[in-house]
Amino acid sequence: MSSGIKVNPACFKAFQEMKKGHKYKFIIMKISDDLKEVIMDNTSLDNLKDEEGKDIRQKKDPYEEFMLRLPANSGRFAIYDFDYTVDGGVRNKLLFYAWAPDTAPIKSKMLYASTKASLRADLTGIFADIQATDEDSLSREEVLAKVKTNTR
């Protein structure tokens, strides 16, 4: 079932820049407040701000930075340029994340779930989908296990 929510062209543009030029390590998207479209939330190039709008120190590890940017009580869609090592060689895969924390309101989770398929269908070149509901399911180890399973 589709929600009827459209995807803002800026999301596709950022994805293409990530896929072709590795411009971003990650992009995070959200459903707009008026519930009409999926819009850009932030990217690995944006500065993090606290509640007062002041810049806060970014993490040195891009994956920790990515996890920090996912809100505790609200869903998000994200694409991460994931690096890992197999048999001594570094590999790189684009992963699609559907973040639906357990603490998010039910209506919000349903909206994100019904929008996911239409967004995901338009993102060609994604290696694997990661459905995450808490920090454990988002951990680098869990994601790496899923990536390695899909590689075989």
mmCIF file of C-alpha atoms in Angstrom:
data_model
loop_
_atom_site.group_PDB
_atom_site.id
_atom_site.type_symbol
_atom_site.label_atom_id
_atom_site.label_comp_id
_atom_site.label_asym_id
_atom_site.label_seq_id
_atom_site.Cartn_x
_atom_site.Cartn_y
_atom_site.Cartn_z
ATOM 1 C CA MET A 1 0.000 0.000 0.000
ATOM 2 C CA SER A 2 1.364 3.395 -0.976
ATOM 3 C CA SER A 3 0.892 6.527 1.111
ATOM 4 C CA GLY A 4 0.699 8.839 -1.907
ATOM 5 C CA ILE A 5 3.565 10.913 -0.510
ATOM 6 C CA LYS A 6 5.819 12.219 -3.296
ATOM 7 C CA VAL A 7 9.606 12.405 -3.192
ATOM 8 C CA ASN A 8 11.180 15.820 -3.581
ATOM 9 C CA PRO A 9 13.630 15.924 -6.532
ATOM 10 C CA ALA A 10 16.410 17.140 -4.184
ATOM 11 C CA CYS A 11 16.426 13.659 -2.607
ATOM 12 C CA PHE A 12 17.085 11.982 -5.963
ATOM 13 C CA LYS A 13 19.707 14.595 -6.855
ATOM 14 C CA ALA A 14 21.587 13.973 -3.589
ATOM 15 C CA PHE A 15 21.372 10.216 -4.149
ATOM 16 C CA GLN A 16 22.848 10.529 -7.653
ATOM 17 C CA GLU A 17 25.663 12.751 -6.340
ATOM 18 C CA MET A 18 26.359 10.160 -3.679
ATOM 19 C CA LYS A 19 26.222 7.212 -6.054
ATOM 20 C CA LYS A 20 28.281 8.678 -8.874
ATOM 21 C CA GLY A 21 30.667 11.054 -7.137
ATOM 22 C CA HIS A 22 30.693 9.865 -3.506
ATOM 23 C CA LYS A 23 29.866 13.452 -2.522
ATOM 24 C CA TYR A 24 28.211 12.321 0.728
ATOM 25 C CA LYS A 25 28.941 9.568 3.213
ATOM 26 C CA PHE A 26 25.239 9.590 4.097
ATOM 27 C CA ILE A 27 21.998 11.367 3.319
ATOM 28 C CA ILE A 28 18.989 11.410 5.625
ATOM 29 C CA MET A 29 15.453 12.112 4.436
ATOM 30 C CA LYS A 30 12.176 12.664 6.260
ATOM 31 C CA ILE A 31 8.496 13.104 5.538
ATOM 32 C CA SER A 32 7.649 16.810 5.488
ATOM 33 C CA ASP A 33 5.558 18.315 8.276
ATOM 34 C CA ASP A 34 2.615 18.752 5.887
ATOM 35 C CA LEU A 35 2.888 15.010 5.002
ATOM 36 C CA LYS A 36 3.025 15.748 1.270
ATOM 37 C CA GLU A 37 6.576 14.751 0.338
ATOM 38 C CA VAL A 38 9.833 13.130 1.357
ATOM 39 C CA ILE A 39 12.425 15.877 1.761
ATOM 40 C CA MET A 40 16.110 16.119 2.624
ATOM 41 C CA ASP A 41 16.757 16.279 6.371
ATOM 42 C CA ASN A 42 20.562 16.424 6.434
ATOM 43 C CA THR A 43 23.733 15.002 4.936
ATOM 44 C CA SER A 44 27.240 14.133 6.060
ATOM 45 C CA LEU A 45 28.325 17.596 4.862
ATOM 46 C CA ASP A 46 25.885 19.499 7.116
ATOM 47 C CA ASN A 47 26.998 20.792 10.494
ATOM 48 C CA LEU A 48 25.217 19.337 13.510
ATOM 49 C CA LYS A 49 23.298 21.842 15.638
ATOM 50 C CA ASP A 50 22.058 21.595 19.197
ATOM 51 C CA GLU A 51 18.564 22.717 20.257
ATOM 52 C CA GLU A 52 19.765 26.314 20.479
ATOM 53 C CA GLY A 53 21.151 26.264 16.938
ATOM 54 C CA LYS A 54 24.829 26.165 17.931
ATOM 55 C CA ASP A 55 27.253 23.939 16.061
ATOM 56 C CA ILE A 56 28.300 20.888 18.031
ATOM 57 C CA ARG A 57 31.367 18.769 17.516
ATOM 58 C CA GLN A 58 30.974 16.055 14.934
ATOM 59 C CA LYS A 59 32.130 12.503 15.542
ATOM 60 C CA LYS A 60 35.329 11.365 13.838
ATOM 61 C CA ASP A 61 33.696 8.089 12.820
ATOM 62 C CA PRO A 62 31.162 8.765 10.033
ATOM 63 C CA TYR A 63 28.984 5.833 11.115
ATOM 64 C CA GLU A 64 28.739 7.165 14.678
ATOM 65 C CA GLU A 65 27.901 10.564 13.217
ATOM 66 C CA PHE A 66 25.178 8.979 11.094
ATOM 67 C CA MET A 67 23.657 7.156 14.075
ATOM 68 C CA LEU A 68 23.740 10.361 16.133
ATOM 69 C CA ARG A 69 21.713 12.181 13.496
ATOM 70 C CA LEU A 70 18.797 9.739 13.523
ATOM 71 C CA PRO A 71 16.161 11.080 15.927
ATOM 72 C CA ALA A 72 15.124 8.955 18.903
ATOM 73 C CA ASN A 73 11.373 9.459 18.427
ATOM 74 C CA SER A 74 10.808 9.943 14.717
ATOM 75 C CA GLY A 75 11.255 7.908 11.544
ATOM 76 C CA ARG A 76 13.694 8.643 8.755
ATOM 77 C CA PHE A 77 14.927 7.202 5.475
ATOM 78 C CA ALA A 78 18.656 7.214 4.846
ATOM 79 C CA ILE A 79 21.309 6.042 2.445
ATOM 80 C CA TYR A 80 24.772 5.248 3.754
ATOM 81 C CA ASP A 81 27.956 4.643 1.758
ATOM 82 C CA PHE A 82 29.139 1.645 3.803
ATOM 83 C CA ASP A 83 32.801 0.525 3.767
ATOM 84 C CA TYR A 84 33.903 -2.868 5.063
ATOM 85 C CA THR A 85 36.739 -5.357 4.612
ATOM 86 C CA VAL A 86 36.419 -8.878 3.184
ATOM 87 C CA ASP A 87 39.364 -11.186 2.486
ATOM 88 C CA GLY A 88 41.791 -8.315 2.978
ATOM 89 C CA GLY A 89 40.051 -6.069 0.457
ATOM 90 C CA VAL A 90 38.004 -2.964 1.186
ATOM 91 C CA ARG A 91 34.475 -3.075 -0.216
ATOM 92 C CA ASN A 92 31.951 -0.275 -0.547
ATOM 93 C CA LYS A 93 28.147 -0.660 -0.771
ATOM 94 C CA LEU A 94 25.232 1.758 -0.729
ATOM 95 C CA LEU A 95 22.685 0.783 1.918
ATOM 96 C CA PHE A 96 19.106 2.001 2.306
ATOM 97 C CA TYR A 97 17.924 2.484 5.886
ATOM 98 C CA ALA A 98 14.345 2.636 7.087
ATOM 99 C CA TRP A 99 14.609 4.035 10.610
ATOM 100 C CA ALA A 100 11.411 3.517 12.618
ATOM 101 C CA PRO A 101 12.304 3.698 16.312
ATOM 102 C CA ASP A 102 10.147 1.773 18.758
ATOM 103 C CA THR A 103 9.437 5.076 20.537
ATOM 104 C CA ALA A 104 7.943 6.783 17.453
ATOM 105 C CA PRO A 105 4.161 7.260 17.340
ATOM 106 C CA ILE A 106 2.276 4.426 15.604
ATOM 107 C CA LYS A 107 0.800 6.745 12.948
ATOM 108 C CA SER A 108 4.288 7.980 12.036
ATOM 109 C CA LYS A 109 5.638 4.424 11.765
ATOM 110 C CA MET A 110 2.732 3.437 9.516
ATOM 111 C CA LEU A 111 3.313 6.473 7.291
ATOM 112 C CA TYR A 112 7.010 5.688 6.900
ATOM 113 C CA ALA A 113 6.268 2.013 6.221
ATOM 114 C CA SER A 114 3.716 2.824 3.516
ATOM 115 C CA THR A 115 6.040 5.368 1.864
ATOM 116 C CA LYS A 116 9.161 3.191 1.903
ATOM 117 C CA ALA A 117 8.334 0.967 -1.105
ATOM 118 C CA SER A 118 7.709 3.805 -3.539
ATOM 119 C CA LEU A 119 10.852 5.683 -2.458
ATOM 120 C CA ARG A 120 12.997 2.561 -2.508
ATOM 121 C CA ALA A 121 11.792 1.507 -5.963
ATOM 122 C CA ASP A 122 13.247 4.698 -7.465
ATOM 123 C CA LEU A 123 16.698 4.260 -5.904
ATOM 124 C CA THR A 124 18.644 1.999 -8.242
ATOM 125 C CA GLY A 125 22.057 0.819 -7.140
ATOM 126 C CA ILE A 126 21.264 0.078 -3.498
ATOM 127 C CA PHE A 127 22.922 -3.120 -2.285
ATOM 128 C CA ALA A 128 20.796 -3.910 0.777
ATOM 129 C CA ASP A 129 17.945 -2.595 2.901
ATOM 130 C CA ILE A 130 18.377 -2.136 6.627
ATOM 131 C CA GLN A 131 15.229 -1.960 8.767
ATOM 132 C CA ALA A 132 16.190 -0.502 12.141
ATOM 133 C CA THR A 133 14.030 0.110 15.197
ATOM 134 C CA ASP A 134 16.679 0.646 17.879
ATOM 135 C CA GLU A 135 20.408 1.249 18.283
ATOM 136 C CA ASP A 136 21.162 -2.483 18.399
ATOM 137 C CA SER A 137 19.610 -3.107 14.968
ATOM 138 C CA LEU A 138 21.521 -0.080 13.693
ATOM 139 C CA SER A 139 24.899 -1.166 15.063
ATOM 140 C CA ARG A 140 27.787 -1.500 12.636
ATOM 141 C CA GLU A 141 28.129 -5.206 13.574
ATOM 142 C CA GLU A 142 24.467 -5.982 12.764
ATOM 143 C CA VAL A 143 24.651 -4.081 9.482
ATOM 144 C CA LEU A 144 27.949 -5.730 8.523
ATOM 145 C CA ALA A 145 26.445 -9.172 9.165
ATOM 146 C CA LYS A 146 23.546 -8.342 6.830
ATOM 147 C CA VAL A 147 25.885 -6.993 4.153
ATOM 148 C CA LYS A 148 28.110 -10.076 4.299
ATOM 149 C CA THR A 149 25.041 -12.351 4.098
ATOM 150 C CA ASN A 150 23.884 -10.540 0.948
ATOM 151 C CA THR A 151 27.387 -10.751 -0.551
ATOM 152 C CA ARG A 152 27.500 -14.538 -0.617
#
